């Protein structure tokens, strides 16, 4: 004998409107289990999270009937705490910010963007790097060159030319034309119109390459040939260590 729909376990109800659900909702977020209320999840009507629980069910359920969200469960507790008490997290700021963006919880996003960690990254560093032509593409090019030269080696190096002004760019090109090196293997950064210096950009390059899991260091690259200006004004050697 079949069980009528009103007597089915709550978590198993995946058809029909969500307004028929109990106010208590069980969630499986990336393997982490949470219990909360429907009103908490729908606290911000314009968010993606609220949309998941509005109207027709938009989520799959796990084997126990809990609604499943395929996101990192560790950080959902901070999202939930904010929805419950408006408490802005002070831990794992970068990761919580990514989840707030995914769930599109606008008030939390704005408050996190005011934190020193996010403000410094978004407003200061990223705005600077946005003014450095082809910055992201050059980071990937550096990695490709380093990997190509890593065969049977513990380390591989990439020569980087960093120029802040158009005048320096012209001088760097003159140096490249005179240097005995493969010009295609030299990665050029700049010029840019912003306050940060060449050393600031070098730090950014190291930071972003290391964020991809590589062990890297850099130092000025002094060419053997003598020029009317110092070659290490422009050229730096980035050393990738593989083992």
mmCIF file of C-alpha atoms in Angstrom, residues 128-129 132 135 160-165 168-169 189-192 194-206 218 220 231-236 238:
data_model
loop_
_atom_site.group_PDB
_atom_site.id
_atom_site.type_symbol
_atom_site.label_atom_id
_atom_site.label_comp_id
_atom_site.label_asym_id
_atom_site.label_seq_id
_atom_site.Cartn_x
_atom_site.Cartn_y
_atom_site.Cartn_z
ATOM 1 C CA UNK A 128 46.716 48.091 -9.650
ATOM 2 C CA UNK A 129 47.189 44.829 -11.546
ATOM 3 C CA UNK A 132 49.371 46.295 -15.918
ATOM 4 C CA UNK A 135 49.267 40.636 -16.326
ATOM 5 C CA UNK A 160 61.289 38.803 -16.695
ATOM 6 C CA UNK A 161 61.568 42.349 -17.994
ATOM 7 C CA UNK A 162 59.698 44.886 -15.852
ATOM 8 C CA UNK A 163 59.186 48.434 -17.111
ATOM 9 C CA UNK A 164 57.109 51.118 -15.436
ATOM 10 C CA UNK A 165 57.153 53.849 -18.115
ATOM 11 C CA UNK A 168 61.774 52.383 -19.886
ATOM 12 C CA UNK A 169 59.928 50.091 -22.297
ATOM 13 C CA UNK A 189 55.495 43.295 -17.684
ATOM 14 C CA UNK A 190 54.414 46.924 -18.036
ATOM 15 C CA UNK A 191 54.386 49.795 -18.495
ATOM 16 C CA UNK A 192 51.619 50.970 -16.117
ATOM 17 C CA UNK A 194 49.763 53.704 -11.024
ATOM 18 C CA UNK A 195 51.649 54.476 -7.822
ATOM 19 C CA UNK A 196 53.068 50.984 -7.019
ATOM 20 C CA UNK A 197 56.725 50.474 -7.868
ATOM 21 C CA UNK A 198 58.614 47.771 -9.733
ATOM 22 C CA UNK A 199 59.331 46.010 -6.432
ATOM 23 C CA UNK A 200 55.590 46.011 -5.694
ATOM 24 C CA UNK A 201 54.893 44.359 -9.039
ATOM 25 C CA UNK A 202 57.624 41.778 -8.453
ATOM 26 C CA UNK A 203 56.016 40.908 -5.122
ATOM 27 C CA UNK A 204 52.641 40.528 -6.860
ATOM 28 C CA UNK A 205 54.128 38.193 -9.463
ATOM 29 C CA UNK A 206 55.684 36.008 -6.757
ATOM 30 C CA UNK A 218 63.524 36.104 -7.812
ATOM 31 C CA UNK A 220 68.012 40.921 -10.367
ATOM 32 C CA UNK A 231 70.526 45.693 -17.109
ATOM 33 C CA UNK A 232 69.146 44.810 -13.684
ATOM 34 C CA UNK A 233 67.125 48.026 -13.843
ATOM 35 C CA UNK A 234 64.755 45.970 -15.995
ATOM 36 C CA UNK A 235 65.634 42.281 -15.891
ATOM 37 C CA UNK A 236 64.889 39.786 -13.133
ATOM 38 C CA UNK A 238 62.497 34.071 -11.411
#
